[in-house]
Coordinates of N, CA and C in Angstrom, one line a residue:
X2 N -19.0 -53.5 86.5 CA -18.0 -52.6 86.0 C -17.3 -53.2 84.7
X3 N -16.8 -52.4 83.8 CA -16.4 -53.1 82.6 C -14.7 -53.5 83.1
X4 N -14.0 -54.2 82.3 CA -13.0 -54.7 82.5 C -11.8 -53.6 82.4
X5 N -12.0 -52.2 81.5 CA -11.2 -51.2 81.8 C -11.4 -50.6 83.2
X6 N -12.4 -50.4 83.6 CA -12.6 -49.7 85.0 C -12.0 -50.6 85.9
X7 N -12.2 -52.1 86.0 CA -11.5 -53.0 87.0 C -9.9 -52.9 87.0
X8 N -9.6 -52.8 85.5 CA -8.2 -52.8 85.2 C -7.5 -51.2 85.9
X9 N -8.2 -50.1 85.7 CA -7.9 -48.8 86.0 C -7.9 -48.9 87.9
X10 N -8.9 -49.6 88.3 CA -8.7 -49.6 89.8 C -7.5 -50.4 90.3
X11 N -7.2 -51.6 89.5 CA -6.1 -52.4 90.0 C -4.8 -51.6 89.7
X12 N -4.6 -50.8 88.6 CA -3.3 -50.1 88.5 C -3.4 -49.0 89.5
X13 N -4.5 -48.6 90.0 CA -4.4 -47.2 90.9 C -3.7 -48.0 92.5
X14 N -4.4 -48.9 92.7 CA -4.2 -49.6 93.8 C -2.8 -49.9 94.0
X15 N -2.0 -50.6 92.9 CA -0.9 -51.0 92.8 C -0.1 -49.9 93.0
X16 N -0.1 -48.6 92.3 CA 0.7 -47.5 92.5 C 0.4 -46.9 93.9
X17 N -0.7 -47.0 94.5 CA -0.8 -46.5 95.9 C 0.1 -47.5 96.7
X18 N -0.2 -48.9 96.6 CA 0.8 -49.7 97.4 C 2.3 -49.4 97.1
X19 N 2.6 -49.2 95.9 CA 4.2 -48.9 95.7 C 4.6 -47.6 96.3
X20 N 3.6 -46.7 96.5 CA 4.0 -45.3 96.9 C 4.4 -45.7 98.7
X21 N 3.3 -46.5 99.2 CA 3.5 -46.6 100.6 C 4.7 -47.3 100.9
X22 N 4.9 -48.4 99.9 CA 6.1 -49.3 100.0 C 7.5 -48.5 100.2
X23 N 7.5 -47.3 99.3 CA 8.8 -46.5 99.1 C 8.9 -45.8 100.3
X24 N 7.8 -45.0 100.6 CA 8.0 -44.4 101.9 C 8.3 -44.9 103.3
X25 N 7.8 -46.3 103.4 CA 8.2 -47.3 104.5 C 9.8 -47.4 104.4
X26 N 10.0 -47.9 103.2 CA 11.4 -48.2 102.9 C 12.3 -47.0 103.4
X27 N 12.1 -45.8 102.8 CA 12.9 -44.8 103.1 C 12.9 -44.3 104.5
X28 N 11.9 -44.6 105.4 CA 11.8 -44.2 106.7 C 12.7 -45.2 107.2
X29 N 12.7 -46.6 106.9 CA 13.5 -47.5 107.5 C 15.1 -47.2 107.3
X30 N 15.2 -47.0 105.9 CA 16.7 -46.8 105.6 C 17.2 -45.3 106.2
X31 N 16.5 -44.5 106.5 CA 17.1 -43.2 107.0 C 16.1 -43.0 108.3
X32 N 16.5 -43.5 109.3 CA 15.7 -43.4 110.6 C 15.7 -42.0 111.2
X33 N 16.8 -41.4 110.9 CA 17.0 -40.1 111.6 C 16.6 -39.0 110.7
X34 N 16.2 -39.4 109.5 CA 15.6 -38.4 108.5 C 14.3 -37.5 109.0
X35 N 14.5 -36.3 108.7 CA 13.0 -35.5 109.1 C 12.1 -35.8 107.9
X36 N 10.8 -35.3 108.3 CA 9.8 -35.5 107.1 C 10.0 -34.7 106.0
X37 N 10.7 -33.5 106.0 CA 11.2 -32.8 104.9 C 12.1 -33.5 104.1
X38 N 12.9 -34.1 104.5 CA 14.1 -34.8 103.9 C 13.6 -36.1 103.4
X39 N 12.8 -36.7 104.1 CA 12.1 -37.9 103.3 C 11.3 -37.6 102.2
X40 N 10.5 -36.2 102.4 CA 9.7 -35.9 101.0 C 10.7 -35.5 100.0
X41 N 11.8 -35.0 100.2 CA 13.0 -34.7 99.1 C 13.2 -36.0 98.4
X42 N 13.2 -36.8 99.3 CA 13.8 -38.1 98.4 C 12.7 -38.9 97.7
X43 N 11.5 -38.5 97.7 CA 10.1 -39.0 97.1 C 10.0 -38.7 95.9
X44 N 9.6 -39.2 94.8 CA 9.1 -38.8 93.4 C 7.8 -38.7 93.2
X45 N 7.1 -38.0 94.0 CA 5.6 -37.8 93.9 C 4.9 -38.6 94.9
X46 N 5.4 -39.7 95.5 CA 4.6 -40.6 96.4 C 3.8 -39.7 97.6
X47 N 4.5 -38.8 98.2 CA 3.9 -38.1 99.1 C 2.6 -37.4 98.8
X48 N 2.5 -36.8 97.6 CA 1.7 -36.1 97.2 C 0.3 -37.2 96.9
X49 N 0.7 -38.3 96.2 CA -0.3 -39.2 96.1 C -1.2 -39.9 97.2
X50 N -0.3 -39.9 98.3 CA -1.1 -40.4 99.6 C -1.4 -39.3 100.5
X51 N -1.4 -38.0 100.3 CA -1.4 -37.0 101.1 C -3.1 -37.0 101.5
X52 N -3.8 -37.1 100.5 CA -5.4 -36.9 100.9 C -5.8 -38.0 102.1
X53 N -5.1 -39.0 102.4 CA -5.6 -40.3 103.1 C -5.0 -40.1 104.5
X54 N -3.9 -39.0 104.4 CA -3.1 -38.9 105.8 C -4.0 -38.8 107.2
X55 N -5.1 -38.2 106.9 CA -6.1 -38.0 108.0 C -7.6 -39.0 107.3
X56 N -7.3 -40.2 107.7 CA -8.2 -41.0 106.9 C -9.8 -40.8 107.5
X57 N -9.8 -40.8 108.6 CA -11.3 -40.5 109.0 C -11.8 -39.3 108.3
X58 N -11.3 -38.1 108.1 CA -11.6 -37.0 107.5 C -11.9 -37.2 106.0
X59 N -10.9 -38.0 105.4 CA -11.0 -38.4 103.9 C -12.2 -39.2 103.7
X60 N -12.7 -40.2 104.8 CA -13.7 -41.0 104.4 C -14.9 -40.2 104.7
X61 N -15.1 -39.0 105.6 CA -16.1 -38.6 106.0 C -16.5 -37.5 104.7
X62 N -15.5 -37.1 104.1 CA -15.7 -36.4 102.6 C -16.3 -37.4 101.6
X63 N -15.9 -38.6 101.7 CA -16.4 -39.5 100.6 C -17.8 -39.5 100.7
X64 N -18.5 -39.2 101.6 CA -20.1 -39.4 101.5 C -20.5 -38.0 100.7
X65 N -19.8 -37.2 100.6 CA -20.3 -36.2 99.5 C -19.7 -36.1 98.2
X66 N -19.0 -37.0 97.9 CA -18.4 -37.0 96.5 C -19.1 -37.1 95.6
X67 N -19.0 -36.5 94.3 CA -19.4 -36.7 92.9 C -19.1 -38.2 92.5
X68 N -19.9 -38.8 91.2 CA -19.4 -39.8 90.7 C -17.9 -39.7 90.0
X69 N -17.8 -38.3 89.7 CA -16.2 -38.1 89.2 C -15.2 -38.4 90.2
X70 N -15.6 -37.9 91.3 CA -14.6 -37.7 92.4 C -14.6 -39.1 93.1
X71 N -15.5 -40.0 93.2 CA -15.3 -41.5 93.3 C -14.7 -42.2 92.3
X72 N -14.5 -41.9 91.2 CA -13.6 -42.4 90.1 C -12.3 -42.3 90.4
X73 N -12.1 -41.0 90.8 CA -10.8 -40.3 90.8 C -10.3 -40.8 92.2
X74 N -10.9 -40.8 93.4 CA -10.3 -41.1 94.5 C -10.8 -42.6 94.9
X75 N -11.4 -43.1 94.4 CA -12.1 -44.5 95.0 C -11.1 -45.6 95.5
X76 N -9.7 -45.5 94.7 CA -8.8 -46.6 95.0 C -8.2 -46.2 96.2
X77 N -8.0 -44.8 96.3 CA -7.2 -44.6 97.9 C -8.4 -44.8 98.9
X78 N -9.6 -44.9 98.6 CA -10.5 -45.1 99.7 C -10.5 -46.7 99.7
X79 N -10.5 -47.3 98.9 CA -10.5 -48.7 98.8 C -9.3 -49.4 99.6
X80 N -8.0 -48.9 99.2 CA -6.8 -49.2 99.8 C -6.9 -49.0 101.2
X81 N -7.4 -48.0 101.9 CA -7.4 -47.8 103.2 C -8.4 -48.8 104.0
X82 N -9.7 -49.2 103.5 CA -10.5 -49.9 103.9 C -10.3 -51.3 104.0
X83 N -9.3 -51.8 103.0 CA -8.9 -53.1 103.1 C -8.1 -53.5 104.4
X84 N -7.7 -52.4 105.2 CA -6.9 -52.5 106.6 C -7.9 -52.7 107.5
X85 N -7.9 -54.1 108.4 CA -9.0 -54.1 109.3 C -9.3 -53.1 110.2
X86 N -8.5 -52.5 110.8 CA -8.7 -51.4 111.9 C -9.4 -50.3 111.2
X87 N -9.0 -50.0 110.2 CA -9.5 -48.6 109.4 C -11.0 -49.0 108.7
X88 N -11.2 -50.4 108.2 CA -12.4 -50.8 107.7 C -13.4 -50.7 108.9
X89 N -13.2 -51.1 110.2 CA -14.1 -51.4 111.1 C -14.6 -49.9 111.6
X90 N -13.4 -49.0 111.7 CA -13.7 -47.5 112.1 C -14.4 -46.8 110.9
X91 N -14.1 -47.1 109.9 CA -14.9 -46.4 108.7 C -16.4 -46.7 108.6
X92 N -16.5 -48.0 108.5 CA -17.9 -48.5 108.7 C -18.8 -48.1 109.8
X93 N -18.3 -47.8 111.2 CA -19.1 -47.2 112.2 C -19.2 -45.7 112.0
X94 N -17.8 -45.1 111.7 CA -18.2 -43.6 111.3 C -19.1 -43.2 110.2
X95 N -19.2 -44.1 109.1 CA -20.1 -43.7 108.0 C -21.8 -44.1 108.8
X96 N -21.8 -45.1 109.4 CA -23.1 -45.4 110.2 C -23.9 -44.3 111.3
X97 N -22.8 -43.7 111.9 CA -23.4 -42.9 113.0 C -22.8 -41.5 112.8
X98 N -23.6 -40.6 113.1 CA -23.2 -39.1 113.1 C -21.9 -38.8 113.6
X99 N -21.0 -37.8 112.7 CA -19.6 -38.0 113.5 C -19.4 -37.2 114.6
X100 N -20.4 -36.5 115.1 CA -20.2 -35.6 116.4 C -20.2 -36.3 117.8
X101 N -20.8 -37.7 117.6 CA -21.1 -38.4 118.7 C -19.5 -38.6 119.5
X102 N -19.6 -39.0 120.8 CA -18.2 -39.4 121.4 C -17.3 -40.1 120.6
X103 N -16.1 -40.4 120.8 CA -15.2 -41.1 120.0 C -15.6 -42.7 120.5
X104 N -15.5 -43.7 119.6 CA -15.7 -45.0 120.0 C -14.7 -45.8 120.8
X105 N -15.3 -46.4 121.9 CA -14.1 -47.0 122.8 C -13.0 -46.2 123.3
X106 N -13.2 -44.9 123.3 CA -12.4 -44.0 123.8 C -13.0 -43.0 125.2
X107 N -13.0 -43.5 126.2 CA -13.3 -42.7 127.3 C -12.7 -41.3 127.5
X108 N -13.2 -40.2 127.5 CA -12.7 -38.9 127.5 C -12.0 -38.8 128.9
X109 N -10.6 -38.2 128.9 CA -10.0 -38.0 129.9 C -10.4 -37.1 131.1
X110 N -10.4 -37.1 132.0 CA -11.0 -36.2 133.2 C -9.8 -35.0 133.3
X111 N -8.7 -35.6 133.2 CA -7.5 -34.3 133.6 C -6.4 -34.9 132.7
X112 N -5.3 -34.1 132.6 CA -4.2 -34.5 132.0 C -3.1 -33.9 132.4
X113 N -1.8 -34.5 132.6 CA -0.4 -33.8 133.1 C -0.2 -32.9 132.0
X114 N 0.4 -31.7 132.7 CA 0.7 -30.6 131.9 C -0.6 -29.6 131.7
X115 N -1.6 -29.9 132.1 CA -2.9 -29.2 131.8 C -2.6 -27.6 132.5
X116 N -3.1 -26.7 131.9 CA -2.8 -25.4 132.5 C -4.1 -25.5 134.0
X117 N -3.6 -24.7 134.7 CA -4.3 -24.8 136.1 C -5.6 -23.9 135.8
X118 N -6.5 -24.6 136.4 CA -8.2 -24.2 136.4 C -8.5 -23.7 138.1
X119 N -9.4 -22.8 138.0 CA -10.1 -22.9 139.2 C -10.8 -23.9 139.7
X120 N -11.1 -24.2 141.1 CA -11.9 -25.3 141.6 C -13.2 -25.5 140.8
X121 N -13.9 -24.3 140.6 CA -15.3 -24.1 140.3 C -15.1 -24.6 138.4
X122 N -14.3 -24.3 137.9 CA -14.4 -24.6 136.5 C -13.7 -26.1 136.3
X123 N -12.7 -26.5 137.4 CA -12.5 -28.1 137.4 C -13.5 -29.0 137.4
X124 N -14.7 -28.4 138.7 CA -15.5 -29.4 138.8 C -16.5 -29.3 137.5
X125 N -16.7 -28.4 137.0 CA -17.7 -28.1 135.8 C -17.0 -29.2 134.6
X126 N -15.7 -29.0 134.5 CA -15.1 -29.8 133.5 C -15.1 -31.4 133.8
X127 N -15.1 -31.6 135.2 CA -15.3 -33.2 135.5 C -16.6 -33.5 135.0
X128 N -17.7 -32.8 135.4 CA -18.9 -33.0 135.3 C -19.3 -33.5 133.7
X129 N -18.6 -32.4 132.8 CA -19.0 -32.6 131.6 C -18.3 -33.8 131.0
X130 N -17.1 -34.1 131.4 CA -16.4 -35.2 131.0 C -17.0 -36.6 131.3
X131 N -17.8 -36.5 132.7 CA -18.3 -37.7 133.0 C -19.4 -37.9 132.3
X132 N -20.2 -36.9 132.0 CA -21.6 -37.1 131.1 C -21.2 -37.8 129.4
X133 N -19.9 -37.0 129.2 CA -19.6 -37.5 128.0 C -19.0 -39.1 128.2
X134 N -18.5 -39.4 128.9 CA -17.8 -40.8 129.4 C -19.2 -41.9 129.2
X135 N -20.1 -41.4 129.9 CA -21.5 -42.3 129.9 C -22.0 -42.5 128.7
X136 N -21.8 -41.6 127.7 CA -22.4 -41.7 126.4 C -21.5 -42.6 125.6
X137 N -20.4 -42.7 125.8 CA -19.7 -43.8 125.0 C -20.0 -45.1 124.9
X138 N -20.3 -45.4 123.6 CA -20.8 -47.1 123.3 C -19.6 -47.7 122.9
X139 N -19.4 -48.9 123.4 CA -18.4 -49.9 123.2 C -18.6 -50.3 121.6
X140 N -17.5 -50.3 120.9 CA -17.4 -50.7 119.5 C -18.3 -52.1 119.5
X141 N -18.0 -53.0 120.5 CA -18.5 -54.4 120.2 C -20.0 -54.2 120.2
X142 N -20.5 -53.4 121.1 CA -22.0 -53.0 121.3 C -22.6 -52.8 120.0
X143 N -22.0 -51.8 119.5 CA -22.5 -51.3 118.2 C -22.5 -52.2 117.1
X144 N -21.5 -52.9 117.0 CA -21.4 -53.9 116.0 C -22.2 -55.1 116.2
X145 N -22.9 -55.2 117.4 CA -23.8 -56.2 117.8 C -25.4 -55.7 117.8
X146 N -25.5 -54.3 117.4 CA -26.8 -53.7 117.4 C -27.5 -53.0 118.3
X147 N -26.6 -52.9 119.4 CA -27.0 -52.3 120.7 C -26.5 -50.9 120.7
X148 N -27.3 -49.8 121.3 CA -27.0 -48.4 121.3 C -27.8 -47.7 120.6
X149 N -27.3 -46.3 120.3 CA -28.3 -45.6 119.4 C -28.5 -45.7 118.2
X150 N -29.7 -45.5 117.6 CA -30.0 -45.8 116.1 C -28.8 -44.9 115.3
X151 N -28.4 -45.7 114.3 CA -27.3 -45.2 113.3 C -28.3 -44.3 112.2
X152 N -27.6 -43.5 111.8 CA -28.3 -42.8 110.4 C -28.5 -43.4 109.1
X153 N -29.7 -43.7 108.8 CA -30.0 -44.6 107.6 C -29.5 -43.9 106.4
X154 N -29.7 -42.4 106.4 CA -29.2 -41.7 105.2 C -27.8 -42.0 104.8
X155 N -26.8 -41.8 105.9 CA -25.6 -41.9 105.7 C -25.2 -43.3 105.4
X156 N -26.0 -44.3 106.2 CA -25.9 -45.7 105.8 C -26.1 -46.3 104.1
X157 N -27.2 -45.7 103.6 CA -27.5 -45.9 102.5 C -26.5 -45.3 101.3
X158 N -25.8 -43.9 101.7 CA -25.0 -43.5 100.8 C -23.4 -44.3 100.9
X159 N -23.4 -44.8 102.2 CA -22.0 -45.5 102.3 C -22.1 -46.8 101.3
X160 N -23.4 -47.6 101.7 CA -23.6 -48.6 100.7 C -23.2 -48.3 99.1
X161 N -23.9 -47.3 98.7 CA -23.7 -46.9 97.4 C -22.1 -46.8 96.9
X162 N -21.3 -46.3 97.7 CA -20.0 -46.1 97.6 C -19.5 -47.3 97.7
X163 N -19.6 -48.1 98.6 CA -19.0 -49.5 98.6 C -19.3 -50.2 97.3
X164 N -20.6 -50.4 96.8 CA -20.8 -51.1 95.6 C -20.2 -50.7 94.5
X165 N -20.0 -49.4 94.6 CA -19.0 -48.9 93.5 C -17.8 -49.4 93.4
X166 N -17.3 -49.5 94.6 CA -15.7 -50.0 94.8 C -15.8 -51.6 94.4
X167 N -16.7 -52.1 95.0 CA -16.9 -53.6 95.0 C -16.9 -54.0 93.4
X168 N -17.6 -53.3 92.8 CA -17.6 -53.6 91.3 C -16.4 -53.6 90.3
X169 N -15.6 -52.9 90.9 CA -14.4 -52.6 90.2 C -13.3 -53.2 90.7
X170 N -13.2 -54.1 92.0 CA -12.2 -54.7 92.7 C -12.2 -56.0 92.3
X171 N -10.8 -56.5 92.6 CA -10.7 -57.9 92.3 C -11.0 -58.6 93.9
X172 N -11.2 -59.9 93.8 CA -11.8 -60.5 94.6 C -11.1 -60.2 96.1
X173 N -9.8 -60.3 96.2 CA -8.8 -60.1 97.1 C -9.2 -58.6 97.8
X174 N -9.7 -57.9 97.0 CA -10.1 -56.7 97.6 C -11.3 -56.2 97.9
X175 N -12.2 -57.3 97.6 CA -13.8 -57.0 97.7 C -14.2 -57.6 99.3
X176 N -13.3 -58.3 99.7 CA -13.7 -58.9 101.0 C -14.0 -57.8 102.2
X177 N -13.1 -56.6 102.3 CA -13.4 -55.8 103.3 C -14.9 -54.9 102.9
X178 N -14.9 -54.3 101.6 CA -16.4 -53.7 101.4 C -17.3 -54.5 101.4
X179 N -17.2 -55.8 101.1 CA -18.5 -56.7 101.2 C -18.9 -56.8 102.6
X180 N -17.8 -57.2 103.4 CA -18.3 -57.1 104.8 C -19.0 -55.8 105.5
X181 N -18.4 -54.7 104.9 CA -19.0 -53.6 105.2 C -20.6 -53.2 104.9
X182 N -20.8 -53.8 103.4 CA -22.1 -53.8 103.0 C -22.8 -54.5 103.8
X183 N -22.3 -55.5 104.2 CA -23.5 -56.6 104.8 C -23.8 -56.1 106.2
X184 N -22.8 -55.7 106.8 CA -23.2 -55.0 108.1 C -24.2 -53.6 108.1
X185 N -23.7 -52.9 107.0 CA -24.7 -51.7 106.9 C -26.0 -52.0 106.6
X186 N -26.2 -53.1 105.6 CA -27.6 -53.7 105.3 C -28.1 -54.0 106.6
X187 N -27.5 -55.0 107.4 CA -28.0 -55.4 108.8 C -28.6 -54.4 109.8
X188 N -27.6 -53.7 109.6 CA -28.0 -52.1 110.5 C -29.3 -51.5 110.1
X189 N -29.5 -51.5 108.8 CA -30.9 -51.1 108.3 C -32.1 -51.8 108.4
X190 N -31.8 -52.9 108.9 CA -33.0 -54.1 109.1 C -33.0 -54.9 107.9
X191 N -32.2 -54.9 107.1 CA -32.1 -55.8 105.9 C -31.4 -57.2 105.8
X192 N -31.9 -58.1 106.9 CA -31.1 -59.1 107.0 C -31.1 -60.0 105.8
X193 N -31.9 -60.4 105.1 CA -31.7 -61.0 103.7 C -30.6 -60.2 102.8
X194 N -30.3 -59.2 102.8 CA -29.3 -58.4 102.1 C -28.0 -58.5 102.5
X195 N -28.1 -58.6 104.0 CA -27.0 -58.8 104.9 C -26.1 -60.4 104.5
X196 N -27.2 -61.3 104.6 CA -26.7 -62.7 104.5 C -26.4 -62.8 103.0
X197 N -26.9 -62.1 101.9 CA -26.3 -62.4 100.4 C -24.9 -61.8 100.5
X198 N -24.4 -60.7 101.2 CA -23.2 -60.3 100.8 C -22.2 -61.0 102.0
X199 N -22.6 -61.2 102.9 CA -21.8 -62.2 103.9 C -21.5 -63.5 102.9
X200 N -22.5 -64.2 102.2 CA -22.5 -65.2 101.5 C -21.4 -65.1 100.3
X201 N -21.1 -63.9 99.7 CA -20.3 -63.4 98.7 C -18.8 -63.5 99.5
X202 N -18.8 -63.1 100.7 CA -17.4 -63.2 101.4 C -17.1 -64.6 101.6
X203 N -17.7 -65.4 102.1 CA -17.6 -66.8 102.3 C -17.2 -67.6 101.1
X204 N -17.9 -67.1 100.0 CA -17.5 -67.9 98.6 C -15.9 -67.6 98.4
X205 N -15.7 -66.2 98.5 CA -14.1 -65.9 98.0 C -13.2 -66.5 99.0
X206 N -13.6 -66.1 100.4 CA -12.4 -66.8 101.6 C -13.2 -67.0 102.5
X207 N -13.6 -68.4 103.1 CA -14.1 -69.1 104.2 C -13.7 -68.5 105.2
X208 N -12.3 -68.5 105.4 CA -11.6 -68.0 106.5 C -11.4 -66.7 106.6
X209 N -12.0 -65.7 106.0 CA -11.8 -64.1 106.2 C -12.3 -63.7 107.6
X210 N -11.5 -63.4 108.5 CA -11.8 -63.0 109.8 C -13.2 -62.3 110.1
X211 N -13.5 -61.0 109.3 CA -14.5 -60.3 109.6 C -15.7 -61.1 109.1
X212 N -15.8 -61.9 107.9 CA -16.8 -62.6 107.5 C -17.3 -63.7 108.4
X213 N -16.5 -64.3 109.4 CA -16.7 -65.1 110.3 C -17.4 -64.5 111.4
X214 N -16.8 -63.3 111.8 CA -17.3 -62.6 112.8 C -19.0 -62.3 112.5
X215 N -19.0 -61.5 111.5 CA -20.2 -61.1 111.1 C -21.3 -62.3 110.8
X216 N -20.9 -63.5 110.5 CA -21.7 -64.7 110.5 C -22.4 -65.0 111.9
X217 N -21.4 -64.9 112.6 CA -21.8 -65.2 114.1 C -22.8 -64.1 114.7
X218 N -22.4 -63.0 114.3 CA -23.2 -61.7 114.7 C -24.7 -62.1 114.0
X219 N -24.8 -62.2 113.0 CA -26.0 -62.5 112.3 C -26.8 -63.5 112.8
X220 N -26.1 -64.7 113.2 CA -26.8 -65.8 113.7 C -27.3 -65.5 114.9
X221 N -26.8 -64.9 115.7 CA -27.1 -64.7 117.3 C -28.0 -63.6 117.2
X222 N -27.8 -62.5 116.4 CA -28.8 -61.2 116.4 C -29.5 -61.3 115.0
X223 N -30.3 -61.9 114.6 CA -30.9 -61.7 113.3 C -31.1 -60.3 113.0
X224 N -31.4 -59.3 113.7 CA -31.9 -58.1 113.7 C -31.2 -57.3 114.7
X225 N -30.6 -56.1 114.5 CA -30.0 -55.3 115.5 C -31.2 -54.6 116.4
X226 N -31.2 -54.6 117.7 CA -31.9 -53.9 118.7 C -32.6 -52.8 118.4
X227 N -31.9 -51.8 117.8 CA -32.4 -50.6 117.4 C -33.5 -50.8 116.2
X228 N -33.4 -51.9 115.4 CA -34.5 -52.1 114.6 C -36.0 -52.3 115.0
X229 N -36.0 -52.4 116.4 CA -37.4 -52.8 117.0 C -37.8 -51.3 117.8
X230 N -36.8 -50.5 117.9 CA -37.1 -49.1 118.6 C -38.3 -48.4 117.6
X231 N -39.1 -47.6 118.3 CA -39.9 -46.7 117.6 C -39.2 -45.6 116.7
X232 N -39.7 -45.7 115.4 CA -39.3 -44.9 114.2 C -40.2 -44.1 113.8
X233 N -39.7 -43.0 113.1 CA -40.7 -42.1 112.2 C -41.3 -43.1 111.0
X234 N -42.6 -43.3 111.0 CA -43.2 -44.1 110.0 C -42.8 -43.5 108.7
X235 N -42.9 -42.5 108.3 CA -42.8 -41.6 107.2 C -41.2 -41.9 106.6
X236 N -40.2 -42.3 107.4 CA -39.2 -42.7 106.9 C -39.1 -44.0 106.6
X237 N -39.8 -44.8 107.3 CA -40.0 -46.5 106.5 C -40.7 -46.3 105.5
X238 N -41.6 -45.5 105.3 CA -42.5 -45.3 103.9 C -41.5 -45.0 102.8
X239 N -40.7 -44.1 103.0 CA -39.8 -43.8 101.9 C -38.6 -44.7 101.4
X240 N -38.6 -45.7 102.6 CA -37.8 -46.9 102.0 C -36.4 -46.7 102.7
X241 N -36.1 -45.7 103.8 CA -34.6 -45.6 104.2 C -34.2 -46.6 105.0
X242 N -35.2 -47.3 105.6 CA -34.7 -48.2 106.4 C -34.7 -49.7 106.0
X243 N -35.1 -49.8 104.7 CA -35.2 -51.0 103.9 C -36.5 -51.8 104.3

């Protein structure tokens, strides 16, 4: 990306950071204020961050963005994924279909205050929840390549988006998306690509936590388990798995 594009990304990230900072300041300064009162004290900051309040939905929508939308909203996306928990959740969300059970969250079989149900309906609900719980895959398992095969089309699109952001970001903001690109390539069976991007992370910051974690993962598991599962050869011929 050109210098102007990089400067625009930096300016938008700074504006977003300032907006978050002002909102947090007002919430600390006025702990008893309602959301409407906080909004009234803001000068457009709430509108600036509004698209990212449900970040999972925001990130899912990013997979369908046009290049123009990516230019307009990319800074918001980058700001979010530089946060470690958001980074990891978004990476796995992009890799796997969104209708699968939530990661690391076993569905509750019952809850306080739930409306009464007949014994028959309750048994059915318990059986359903138990099946769902059995399908839940631990985040750590997926990170190390165990579990259901991810969606290569979603992963390739995610890589395109992340490379767009990386090209426009400063070194300090490249670390998270570089790690995401490394893992997504590894998940596609592209071990050499993964090593290249992790190498870039280590060159910028050898102590970056996710970089160290993925270096260990790629050393112990050169390829994910699902890379050896039987796949549709037509997909491989089209290059979707790298």
